[in-house]
Coordinates of C-alpha atoms in Angstrom, one line a residue:
Q1 CA 3.2 14.3 14.9
V2 CA 3.2 11.4 12.4
Q3 CA 0.2 10.7 10.4
L4 CA -0.9 8.7 7.1
V5 CA -4.0 9.6 5.4
E6 CA -5.6 7.6 2.8
S7 CA -7.9 8.9 0.2
G8 CA -9.5 8.3 -3.2
G9 CA -11.6 5.4 -2.3
G10 CA -15.5 5.0 -3.3
L11 CA -17.7 2.9 -5.8
V12 CA -16.3 1.8 -8.8
Q13 CA -17.6 -0.7 -11.3
P14 CA -15.9 -3.9 -12.3
G15 CA -13.4 -3.3 -14.8
G16 CA -13.0 0.4 -13.8
S17 CA -9.9 2.2 -12.3
M18 CA -9.4 4.0 -9.1
K19 CA -6.3 5.8 -7.8
L20 CA -5.7 5.9 -3.8
S21 CA -3.3 8.4 -2.1
C22 CA -1.5 7.9 0.9
A23 CA -0.2 11.3 2.1
A24 CA 2.6 11.2 5.0
S25 CA 3.3 13.9 7.5
G26 CA 5.5 14.2 10.4
F27 CA 8.2 12.3 8.7
T28 CA 10.0 11.9 5.3
L29 CA 9.4 8.9 3.6
E30 CA 13.1 8.4 2.8
N31 CA 14.2 5.4 4.7
Y32 CA 10.9 3.9 5.2
A33 CA 8.7 1.6 3.0
I34 CA 5.3 2.1 2.5
V35 CA 2.8 -1.0 2.4
W36 CA -0.8 -1.0 1.2
F37 CA -2.8 -3.6 2.6
R38 CA -6.6 -4.4 2.4
Q39 CA -9.2 -6.2 4.4
A40 CA -12.5 -7.3 3.0
P41 CA -15.3 -8.3 5.1
G42 CA -14.8 -11.6 6.6
K43 CA -11.4 -12.0 5.4
E44 CA -7.9 -11.6 6.9
R45 CA -6.1 -8.7 6.0
E46 CA -3.4 -8.9 3.3
G47 CA -0.7 -7.1 1.8
V48 CA -1.3 -5.7 -1.7
A49 CA 1.9 -3.7 -2.7
C50 CA 4.7 -1.9 -1.3
I51 CA 7.5 0.4 -2.2
S52 CA 10.7 1.3 -0.7
G53 CA 12.0 4.7 0.4
K54 CA 15.8 4.1 -0.5
D55 CA 14.9 3.3 -3.9
D56 CA 12.0 2.7 -6.2
T57 CA 11.8 -1.0 -5.8
T58 CA 8.1 -2.4 -5.6
Y59 CA 6.6 -5.6 -4.8
Y60 CA 3.1 -6.8 -5.3
A61 CA 0.8 -9.3 -4.4
D62 CA -0.2 -12.2 -6.9
S63 CA -3.7 -11.1 -6.9
V64 CA -3.0 -7.5 -8.2
K65 CA 0.2 -8.1 -10.2
G66 CA -0.2 -6.5 -13.6
R67 CA -3.1 -4.5 -12.4
F68 CA -2.0 -2.3 -9.6
T69 CA 0.9 -0.1 -9.7
I70 CA 2.5 1.8 -6.6
S71 CA 4.4 4.7 -7.1
R72 CA 5.7 8.0 -4.9
D73 CA 5.6 11.6 -5.4
S74 CA 8.6 12.6 -3.0
A75 CA 7.8 16.3 -3.2
E76 CA 4.4 15.9 -2.0
N77 CA 5.6 13.0 0.5
T78 CA 2.7 11.0 -1.0
V79 CA 2.4 7.3 -2.2
Y80 CA -0.2 6.3 -4.7
L81 CA -1.9 3.1 -5.6
Q82 CA -3.3 3.0 -9.3
M83 CA -5.7 0.2 -9.4
N84 CA -6.8 -0.9 -12.9
S85 CA -9.2 -3.8 -14.1
L86 CA -10.9 -3.8 -10.7
K87 CA -12.8 -6.9 -9.7
P88 CA -15.5 -7.3 -7.1
E89 CA -13.0 -9.4 -4.9
D90 CA -10.8 -6.1 -5.0
T91 CA -13.7 -4.5 -2.6
A92 CA -12.1 -3.8 0.6
V93 CA -10.8 -1.2 3.1
Y94 CA -7.6 -0.3 2.0
Y95 CA -4.8 0.8 4.6
C96 CA -1.4 2.3 3.9
A97 CA 1.4 1.7 6.5
T98 CA 5.0 2.5 6.9
V99 CA 7.9 0.6 8.4
L100 CA 11.6 1.8 8.7
N101 CA 13.9 0.3 5.7
K102 CA 17.1 1.9 5.1
Y103 CA 18.2 -1.1 2.7
G104 CA 16.0 -0.7 -0.2
G105 CA 15.6 -3.7 -2.7
S106 CA 12.8 -6.3 -2.6
Y107 CA 14.0 -8.7 0.0
Y108 CA 12.3 -6.9 2.9
L109 CA 9.5 -5.9 0.7
S110 CA 8.3 -9.4 0.3
L111 CA 8.4 -10.0 4.0
Y112 CA 6.5 -6.8 4.7
L113 CA 3.7 -7.8 2.2
R114 CA 3.3 -11.3 3.9
G115 CA 3.1 -9.8 7.2
Y116 CA 6.3 -10.9 8.8
Y117 CA 7.1 -7.5 10.2
A118 CA 5.2 -5.1 12.1
M119 CA 4.5 -1.8 10.7
D120 CA 5.5 1.3 12.4
Y121 CA 2.5 3.7 11.5
W122 CA -1.0 3.0 10.2
G123 CA -3.4 5.0 8.4
K124 CA -7.1 4.7 9.2
G125 CA -8.0 3.3 6.1
T126 CA -10.3 4.2 2.7
L127 CA -13.3 1.9 1.5
V128 CA -13.2 0.9 -2.0
T129 CA -16.2 -0.9 -3.4
V130 CA -16.3 -2.5 -6.7
S131 CA -19.9 -3.3 -7.8
S132 CA -22.1 -2.9 -10.7

């Protein structure tokens, strides 16, 4: 049974760091891209970061570039999102999702992040609150 389970959210102060996990089960991440999305109260869902399964190509939203890092642990079939220099506007429910991608590279990743392709599976989300 395909599952994506996010964990690691919680309360963090501005300027702090937090690491989210997305554990995949029921399938192998090879040939699938993983995309992190977030949705803040009253705002539309936005793509944050993504990583390809065929290679380790990554792509980031401008709002998080230089602060967030997405990575994969193939042995654990898990994708991580390291978030540094957090800001109050980063407060949101963070979701991981996956979509078939056998190509690698950044061309499709940029489209996934912008919502141009439907995801195949979604996690239930984890809440990140950045506040003092």
